[in-house]
PDB file of C-alpha atoms in Angstrom:
ATOM      1  CA  MET A   7     113.025 102.253 145.564  1.00  0.00           C
ATOM      2  CA  LEU A   8     110.765 105.424 144.578  1.00  0.00           C
ATOM      3  CA  GLU A   9     113.523 108.328 144.658  1.00  0.00           C
ATOM      4  CA  PRO A  10     112.191 110.107 141.710  1.00  0.00           C
ATOM      5  CA  CYS A  11     108.580 109.950 143.025  1.00  0.00           C
ATOM      6  CA  ILE A  12     109.595 110.883 146.415  1.00  0.00           C
ATOM      7  CA  ASN A  13     111.189 114.175 145.335  1.00  0.00           C
ATOM      8  CA  GLN A  14     108.194 114.788 142.988  1.00  0.00           C
ATOM      9  CA  ALA A  15     105.934 113.970 146.024  1.00  0.00           C
ATOM     10  CA  ALA A  16     107.806 116.481 148.134  1.00  0.00           C
ATOM     11  CA  GLY A  17     107.183 119.382 145.927  1.00  0.00           C
ATOM     12  CA  LEU A  18     103.405 118.355 145.570  1.00  0.00           C
ATOM     13  CA  GLN A  19     103.247 118.719 149.573  1.00  0.00           C
ATOM     14  CA  SER A  20     103.333 122.544 148.784  1.00  0.00           C
ATOM     15  CA  LEU A  21      99.464 121.997 148.110  1.00  0.00           C
ATOM     16  CA  ALA A  22      98.743 121.799 151.685  1.00  0.00           C
ATOM     17  CA  LEU A  23     100.177 125.042 152.565  1.00  0.00           C
ATOM     18  CA  GLN A  24      98.040 126.895 150.032  1.00  0.00           C
ATOM     19  CA  GLN A  25      94.802 125.990 151.372  1.00  0.00           C
ATOM     20  CA  VAL A  26      93.631 125.938 147.917  1.00  0.00           C
ATOM     21  CA  PRO A  27      91.509 122.806 147.224  1.00  0.00           C
ATOM     22  CA  ARG A  28      92.287 120.582 144.191  1.00  0.00           C
ATOM     23  CA  LEU A  29      89.296 118.954 142.557  1.00  0.00           C
ATOM     24  CA  ILE A  30      89.628 114.959 141.574  1.00  0.00           C
ATOM     25  CA  ALA A  31      87.062 113.043 140.387  1.00  0.00           C
ATOM     26  CA  VAL A  32      86.586 109.107 140.167  1.00  0.00           C
ATOM     27  CA  THR A  33      84.000 107.877 137.748  1.00  0.00           C
ATOM     28  CA  SER A  34      81.519 104.856 139.251  1.00  0.00           C
ATOM     29  CA  HIS A  35      80.136 102.484 136.865  1.00  0.00           C
ATOM     30  CA  GLY A  36      78.823  99.536 138.702  1.00  0.00           C
ATOM     31  CA  GLN A  37      82.213  98.050 139.795  1.00  0.00           C
ATOM     32  CA  GLN A  38      82.934  99.070 143.356  1.00  0.00           C
ATOM     33  CA  GLN A  39      84.664  96.329 144.159  1.00  0.00           C
ATOM     34  CA  GLY A  40      87.260  97.294 141.961  1.00  0.00           C
ATOM     35  CA  GLU A  41      87.099 101.070 142.392  1.00  0.00           C
ATOM     36  CA  LEU A  42      86.865 101.374 145.942  1.00  0.00           C
ATOM     37  CA  PRO A  43      90.009  99.672 146.922  1.00  0.00           C
ATOM     38  CA  LEU A  44      91.876 101.923 144.518  1.00  0.00           C
ATOM     39  CA  LEU A  45      90.147 105.171 145.597  1.00  0.00           C
ATOM     40  CA  TRP A  46      90.810 104.051 149.373  1.00  0.00           C
ATOM     41  CA  GLY A  47      94.473 103.675 148.071  1.00  0.00           C
ATOM     42  CA  LEU A  48      94.976 106.845 146.310  1.00  0.00           C
ATOM     43  CA  CYS A  49      93.458 108.704 149.627  1.00  0.00           C
ATOM     44  CA  THR A  50      96.131 107.064 151.815  1.00  0.00           C
ATOM     45  CA  SER A  51      98.809 108.153 149.261  1.00  0.00           C
ATOM     46  CA  TRP A  52      97.489 111.513 149.510  1.00  0.00           C
ATOM     47  CA  VAL A  53      97.504 111.495 153.091  1.00  0.00           C
ATOM     48  CA  SER A  54     100.884 110.159 153.418  1.00  0.00           C
ATOM     49  CA  MET A  55     102.083 113.320 151.453  1.00  0.00           C
ATOM     50  CA  GLY A  56     100.647 115.539 153.992  1.00  0.00           C
ATOM     51  CA  LEU A  57      97.615 116.506 152.224  1.00  0.00           C
ATOM     52  CA  SER A  58      93.969 116.476 153.875  1.00  0.00           C
ATOM     53  CA  VAL A  59      91.146 115.004 151.617  1.00  0.00           C
ATOM     54  CA  MET A  60      87.750 115.498 151.468  1.00  0.00           C
ATOM     55  CA  VAL A  61      85.556 112.755 149.777  1.00  0.00           C
ATOM     56  CA  LEU A  62      82.230 113.597 148.491  1.00  0.00           C
ATOM     57  CA  ASP A  63      80.410 110.257 148.073  1.00  0.00           C
ATOM     58  CA  GLY A  64      78.010 110.824 145.303  1.00  0.00           C
ATOM     59  CA  HIS A  65      76.191 107.380 146.017  1.00  0.00           C
ATOM     60  CA  THR A  66      75.081 108.166 149.727  1.00  0.00           C
ATOM     61  CA  PRO A  67      72.023 110.160 150.048  1.00  0.00           C
ATOM     62  CA  GLU A  68      72.514 113.099 153.156  1.00  0.00           C
ATOM     63  CA  SER A  69      69.719 112.721 155.808  1.00  0.00           C
ATOM     64  CA  PRO A  70      69.101 114.440 159.291  1.00  0.00           C
ATOM     65  CA  ASP A  71      70.958 111.324 161.080  1.00  0.00           C
ATOM     66  CA  ASN A  72      73.734 111.230 158.303  1.00  0.00           C
ATOM     67  CA  PRO A  73      74.442 114.909 157.372  1.00  0.00           C
ATOM     68  CA  GLY A  74      76.768 115.891 154.476  1.00  0.00           C
ATOM     69  CA  LEU A  75      77.123 118.111 151.494  1.00  0.00           C
ATOM     70  CA  THR A  76      73.680 119.218 151.506  1.00  0.00           C
ATOM     71  CA  GLN A  77      73.788 120.428 155.127  1.00  0.00           C
ATOM     72  CA  TRP A  78      77.345 122.244 154.303  1.00  0.00           C
ATOM     73  CA  LEU A  79      75.288 123.989 151.467  1.00  0.00           C
ATOM     74  CA  ASN A  80      72.321 124.957 153.585  1.00  0.00           C
ATOM     75  CA  ASN A  81      74.451 126.278 156.525  1.00  0.00           C
ATOM     76  CA  PRO A  82      78.093 127.279 155.109  1.00  0.00           C
ATOM     77  CA  LEU A  83      78.831 129.576 157.877  1.00  0.00           C
ATOM     78  CA  ASP A  84      78.218 126.831 160.437  1.00  0.00           C
ATOM     79  CA  ARG A  85      81.331 125.471 159.030  1.00  0.00           C
ATOM     80  CA  GLN A  86      83.551 128.048 159.823  1.00  0.00           C
ATOM     81  CA  GLY A  87      85.100 126.497 163.026  1.00  0.00           C
ATOM     82  CA  ASP A  88      85.791 123.471 161.155  1.00  0.00           C
ATOM     83  CA  GLU A  89      88.464 125.237 159.102  1.00  0.00           C
ATOM     84  CA  GLY A  90      91.427 125.025 161.563  1.00  0.00           C
ATOM     85  CA  ASN A  91      92.202 121.377 161.881  1.00  0.00           C
ATOM     86  CA  PRO A  92      90.641 119.132 159.215  1.00  0.00           C
ATOM     87  CA  VAL A  93      90.615 115.571 159.631  1.00  0.00           C
ATOM     88  CA  SER A  94      93.225 114.326 157.428  1.00  0.00           C
ATOM     89  CA  TRP A  95      90.771 112.303 155.480  1.00  0.00           C
ATOM     90  CA  THR A  96      86.996 112.809 155.712  1.00  0.00           C
ATOM     91  CA  VAL A  97      84.129 110.827 153.732  1.00  0.00           C
ATOM     92  CA  ILE A  98      80.793 112.641 153.679  1.00  0.00           C
ATOM     93  CA  PRO A  99      77.330 111.801 151.947  1.00  0.00           C
ATOM     94  CA  ALA A 100      76.841 113.832 148.987  1.00  0.00           C
ATOM     95  CA  ALA A 101      74.202 112.599 146.573  1.00  0.00           C
ATOM     96  CA  GLN A 102      71.619 115.150 147.062  1.00  0.00           C
ATOM     97  CA  GLY A 103      74.199 117.985 147.369  1.00  0.00           C
ATOM     98  CA  LEU A 104      75.927 117.137 144.059  1.00  0.00           C
ATOM     99  CA  ALA A 105      72.318 116.975 142.184  1.00  0.00           C
ATOM    100  CA  ARG A 106      71.622 120.498 143.528  1.00  0.00           C
ATOM    101  CA  LEU A 107      75.262 121.847 142.432  1.00  0.00           C
ATOM    102  CA  SER A 108      74.786 120.060 138.868  1.00  0.00           C
ATOM    103  CA  VAL A 109      72.249 122.733 138.031  1.00  0.00           C
ATOM    104  CA  HIS A 110      74.915 125.582 137.440  1.00  0.00           C
ATOM    105  CA  GLY A 111      78.094 123.080 137.627  1.00  0.00           C
ATOM    106  CA  LEU A 112      80.449 122.437 140.321  1.00  0.00           C
ATOM    107  CA  LEU A 113      83.001 124.670 139.085  1.00  0.00           C
ATOM    108  CA  ASN A 114      80.252 127.392 139.545  1.00  0.00           C
ATOM    109  CA  SER A 115      79.703 126.488 143.147  1.00  0.00           C
ATOM    110  CA  PRO A 116      80.859 127.623 146.558  1.00  0.00           C
ATOM    111  CA  VAL A 117      82.715 124.049 147.114  1.00  0.00           C
ATOM    112  CA  GLY A 118      86.063 125.424 147.186  1.00  0.00           C
ATOM    113  CA  GLU A 119      85.362 127.965 149.883  1.00  0.00           C
ATOM    114  CA  LEU A 120      83.292 125.248 151.931  1.00  0.00           C
ATOM    115  CA  PHE A 121      86.224 122.866 151.953  1.00  0.00           C
ATOM    116  CA  LYS A 122      89.109 125.262 151.581  1.00  0.00           C
ATOM    117  CA  ALA A 123      90.915 123.836 154.531  1.00  0.00           C
ATOM    118  CA  TYR A 124      91.393 120.642 152.410  1.00  0.00           C
ATOM    119  CA  ALA A 125      93.933 120.204 149.881  1.00  0.00           C
ATOM    120  CA  VAL A 126      92.044 117.719 147.844  1.00  0.00           C
ATOM    121  CA  VAL A 127      88.301 117.386 147.453  1.00  0.00           C
ATOM    122  CA  LEU A 128      87.478 114.027 145.519  1.00  0.00           C
ATOM    123  CA  VAL A 129      83.877 113.459 143.987  1.00  0.00           C
ATOM    124  CA  TYR A 130      82.763 109.888 143.624  1.00  0.00           C
ATOM    125  CA  ALA A 131      79.999 109.550 141.480  1.00  0.00           C
ATOM    126  CA  ASP A 132      78.756 108.208 138.337  1.00  0.00           C
ATOM    127  CA  ALA A 133      79.119 109.282 135.151  1.00  0.00           C
ATOM    128  CA  GLU A 134      75.917 111.107 134.433  1.00  0.00           C
ATOM    129  CA  SER A 135      76.475 112.920 137.466  1.00  0.00           C
ATOM    130  CA  LEU A 136      79.825 113.696 136.820  1.00  0.00           C
ATOM    131  CA  THR A 137      78.994 115.144 133.192  1.00  0.00           C
ATOM    132  CA  LEU A 138      76.463 117.484 134.713  1.00  0.00           C
ATOM    133  CA  LEU A 139      79.014 118.799 137.386  1.00  0.00           C
ATOM    134  CA  LEU A 140      82.073 118.807 135.286  1.00  0.00           C
ATOM    135  CA  ARG A 141      80.806 119.289 131.552  1.00  0.00           C
ATOM    136  CA  GLY A 142      83.419 121.063 129.303  1.00  0.00           C
ATOM    137  CA  SER A 143      86.083 121.234 131.957  1.00  0.00           C
ATOM    138  CA  ALA A 144      89.786 120.360 131.808  1.00  0.00           C
ATOM    139  CA  LEU A 145      89.276 117.664 134.645  1.00  0.00           C
ATOM    140  CA  ALA A 146      89.828 114.241 133.614  1.00  0.00           C
ATOM    141  CA  PRO A 147      87.780 111.938 135.677  1.00  0.00           C
ATOM    142  CA  LEU A 148      89.464 108.427 136.289  1.00  0.00           C
ATOM    143  CA  VAL A 149      87.528 105.585 135.062  1.00  0.00           C
ATOM    144  CA  VAL A 150      88.760 102.328 136.769  1.00  0.00           C
ATOM    145  CA  VAL A 151      89.012  99.207 134.770  1.00  0.00           C
ATOM    146  CA  PRO A 152      89.250  95.965 137.065  1.00  0.00           C
ATOM    147  CA  PRO A 153      90.130  92.645 135.643  1.00  0.00           C
ATOM    148  CA  ALA A 154      86.686  91.568 135.407  1.00  0.00           C
ATOM    149  CA  GLN A 155      84.789  90.838 132.113  1.00  0.00           C
ATOM    150  CA  ALA A 156      81.654  92.468 133.199  1.00  0.00           C
ATOM    151  CA  ALA A 157      83.867  95.877 133.787  1.00  0.00           C
ATOM    152  CA  THR A 158      84.153  95.863 129.883  1.00  0.00           C
ATOM    153  CA  ILE A 159      80.982  97.151 129.100  1.00  0.00           C
ATOM    154  CA  THR A 160      80.135  99.392 131.995  1.00  0.00           C
ATOM    155  CA  ALA A 161      83.477 100.650 131.873  1.00  0.00           C
ATOM    156  CA  TYR A 162      83.299 101.742 128.022  1.00  0.00           C
ATOM    157  CA  GLN A 163      79.950 102.976 128.514  1.00  0.00           C
ATOM    158  CA  ALA A 164      81.278 105.458 131.536  1.00  0.00           C
ATOM    159  CA  LEU A 165      84.210 106.509 129.216  1.00  0.00           C
ATOM    160  CA  LYS A 166      81.795 107.188 126.319  1.00  0.00           C
ATOM    161  CA  HIS A 167      79.303 109.141 128.503  1.00  0.00           C
ATOM    162  CA  LEU A 168      81.813 111.469 129.858  1.00  0.00           C
ATOM    163  CA  LEU A 169      83.815 112.035 126.480  1.00  0.00           C
ATOM    164  CA  VAL A 170      80.559 112.267 124.130  1.00  0.00           C
ATOM    165  CA  ASN A 171      78.134 114.185 126.579  1.00  0.00           C
ATOM    166  CA  GLY A 172      80.419 115.944 129.250  1.00  0.00           C
ATOM    167  CA  GLN A 173      83.565 116.647 126.679  1.00  0.00           C
ATOM    168  CA  LEU A 174      85.593 115.331 129.373  1.00  0.00           C
ATOM    169  CA  ARG A 175      88.772 113.242 128.597  1.00  0.00           C
ATOM    170  CA  PRO A 176      89.143 110.563 131.222  1.00  0.00           C
ATOM    171  CA  THR A 177      92.237 108.748 132.591  1.00  0.00           C
ATOM    172  CA  VAL A 178      91.969 105.416 132.594  1.00  0.00           C
ATOM    173  CA  ALA A 179      93.142 102.829 135.275  1.00  0.00           C
ATOM    174  CA  ASN A 180      93.979  99.221 134.169  1.00  0.00           C
ATOM    175  CA  ILE A 181      93.974  97.025 137.481  1.00  0.00           C
ATOM    176  CA  VAL A 182      96.154  93.777 136.609  1.00  0.00           C
ATOM    177  CA  ALA A 183      96.874  90.932 138.904  1.00  0.00           C
ATOM    178  CA  ASP A 184     100.350  90.663 140.070  1.00  0.00           C
ATOM    179  CA  ALA A 185     102.223  88.145 137.660  1.00  0.00           C
ATOM    180  CA  ASN A 186     105.555  88.433 139.840  1.00  0.00           C
ATOM    181  CA  THR A 187     107.436  89.374 136.918  1.00  0.00           C
ATOM    182  CA  THR A 188     109.780  92.175 135.805  1.00  0.00           C
ATOM    183  CA  MET A 189     108.383  92.376 132.329  1.00  0.00           C
ATOM    184  CA  PRO A 190     106.232  95.169 131.530  1.00  0.00           C
ATOM    185  CA  LYS A 191     102.738  94.885 132.846  1.00  0.00           C
ATOM    186  CA  PRO A 192     100.305  93.963 130.450  1.00  0.00           C
ATOM    187  CA  LEU A 193      96.890  95.247 129.809  1.00  0.00           C
ATOM    188  CA  SER A 194      94.143  93.227 131.306  1.00  0.00           C
ATOM    189  CA  SER A 195      91.650  91.717 128.821  1.00  0.00           C
ATOM    190  CA  PRO A 196      88.768  94.324 129.865  1.00  0.00           C
ATOM    191  CA  ALA A 197      91.244  97.338 129.464  1.00  0.00           C
ATOM    192  CA  GLN A 198      92.489  96.351 126.114  1.00  0.00           C
ATOM    193  CA  THR A 199      88.705  95.755 125.148  1.00  0.00           C
ATOM    194  CA  VAL A 200      87.889  99.364 126.114  1.00  0.00           C
ATOM    195  CA  MET A 201      90.977 100.776 124.768  1.00  0.00           C
ATOM    196  CA  ASN A 202      90.219  99.303 121.296  1.00  0.00           C
ATOM    197  CA  CYS A 203      86.568 100.417 121.315  1.00  0.00           C
ATOM    198  CA  ALA A 204      87.455 103.988 122.116  1.00  0.00           C
ATOM    199  CA  SER A 205      89.550 104.055 119.462  1.00  0.00           C
ATOM    200  CA  ASN A 206      87.594 102.276 116.942  1.00  0.00           C
ATOM    201  CA  HIS A 207      84.207 104.075 117.597  1.00  0.00           C
ATOM    202  CA  LEU A 208      84.912 107.270 119.380  1.00  0.00           C
ATOM    203  CA  GLY A 209      88.190 108.094 117.993  1.00  0.00           C
ATOM    204  CA  TYR A 210      89.652 108.559 121.696  1.00  0.00           C
ATOM    205  CA  SER A 211      93.329 107.196 122.129  1.00  0.00           C
ATOM    206  CA  VAL A 212      93.474 105.671 125.829  1.00  0.00           C
ATOM    207  CA  LYS A 213      96.886 105.047 127.470  1.00  0.00           C
ATOM    208  CA  PRO A 214      95.786 103.339 130.701  1.00  0.00           C
ATOM    209  CA  VAL A 215      97.801 103.890 133.932  1.00  0.00           C
ATOM    210  CA  THR A 216      98.399 100.279 135.078  1.00  0.00           C
ATOM    211  CA  ILE A 217      97.785  99.364 138.831  1.00  0.00           C
ATOM    212  CA  THR A 218      99.097  96.013 140.162  1.00  0.00           C
ATOM    213  CA  ALA A 219      96.742  94.285 142.619  1.00  0.00           C
ATOM    214  CA  SER A 220      99.226  92.347 144.695  1.00  0.00           C
ATOM    215  CA  ALA A 221      99.250  90.916 148.095  1.00  0.00           C
ATOM    216  CA  ARG A 222     102.441  92.693 148.700  1.00  0.00           C
ATOM    217  CA  ALA A 223     100.911  96.135 149.821  1.00  0.00           C
ATOM    218  CA  ASP A 224     104.347  97.925 148.863  1.00  0.00           C
ATOM    219  CA  ARG A 225     104.318  96.847 145.231  1.00  0.00           C
ATOM    220  CA  SER A 226     100.529  97.579 145.024  1.00  0.00           C
ATOM    221  CA  GLN A 227     100.918 101.170 146.507  1.00  0.00           C
ATOM    222  CA  ASP A 228     104.232 101.875 144.478  1.00  0.00           C
ATOM    223  CA  ASP A 229     101.709 102.141 141.422  1.00  0.00           C
ATOM    224  CA  VAL A 230      98.792 103.833 143.331  1.00  0.00           C
ATOM    225  CA  THR A 231     101.275 106.609 144.357  1.00  0.00           C
ATOM    226  CA  ARG A 232     102.502 107.225 140.874  1.00  0.00           C
ATOM    227  CA  LEU A 233      98.622 107.482 139.975  1.00  0.00           C
ATOM    228  CA  ALA A 234      97.921 109.854 143.059  1.00  0.00           C
ATOM    229  CA  MET A 235     100.570 112.243 141.963  1.00  0.00           C
ATOM    230  CA  GLN A 236      99.410 112.231 138.007  1.00  0.00           C
ATOM    231  CA  LEU A 237      95.782 112.757 139.089  1.00  0.00           C
ATOM    232  CA  LEU A 238      97.079 115.942 141.251  1.00  0.00           C
ATOM    233  CA  GLU A 239      99.036 117.391 138.610  1.00  0.00           C
ATOM    234  CA  SER A 240      95.812 117.357 136.623  1.00  0.00           C
ATOM    235  CA  ALA A 241      93.410 118.190 138.901  1.00  0.00           C
ATOM    236  CA  ILE A 242      91.525 121.558 138.913  1.00  0.00           C
ATOM    237  CA  GLN A 243      91.920 124.242 141.434  1.00  0.00           C
ATOM    238  CA  LEU A 244      88.713 125.157 143.143  1.00  0.00           C
ATOM    239  CA  ASN A 245      88.354 129.159 143.772  1.00  0.00           C
ATOM    240  CA  HIS A 246      86.868 130.485 146.742  1.00  0.00           C
ATOM    241  CA  ALA A 247      83.419 131.904 145.696  1.00  0.00           C
ATOM    242  CA  PRO A 248      81.358 133.998 148.225  1.00  0.00           C
ATOM    243  CA  LEU A 249      79.326 131.491 150.983  1.00  0.00           C
ATOM    244  CA  GLY A 250      75.546 131.366 150.452  1.00  0.00           C
ATOM    245  CA  ARG A 251      72.891 128.880 150.566  1.00  0.00           C
ATOM    246  CA  VAL A 252      72.692 127.114 147.416  1.00  0.00           C
ATOM    247  CA  HIS A 253      69.061 126.185 146.439  1.00  0.00           C
TER     248      HIS A 253
END
């Protein structure tokens, strides 16, 4: 059913052999109930393609009992033994570490070297944090718009912050309920409002990627797989920088 996508995914699997991580960002804006299922669906898609994924959770602070990015940055050489067989899908706390990296920007950091065993490095953080980390880069952070009216304002505020303050051009995911129809999938009301506001007030044309929220896992996953491949194609390659403590 997804023959073209399967062929395209086969080409993208070569990323796993290159040992050069690709950076992808998902923007949080207070709608975790809509954001997290899609984030996990994306990770599942990449793993099914044979790609290992490291998720840096910008909402969870590191601690001695719950170590994460800060500990990797403090003791990078301690991680060398982890390179051989990375877990297919790993999530680590990263709030403090990302705050440190925001001083000079994530792309000027040793993250590419730290996570060189992974094919995908995904940063999940709010728009303000992503702006500091990625300002002026070519990355297009994903903004998820679930079909809840409360998402209209928060999604638009996040999109505006990324665009105006970060010079980042977001990708928008429009979540819609499964209508069990073969007709073209409509925009949800919140996504339509975000699109109109972005065009009228920011001069930014939004072309949302529609994701069907369906009880049928295969129907939802088809859309998620297409988005996963699109995000891979637009991801930024993380170069390997010399390891050293980041203060």
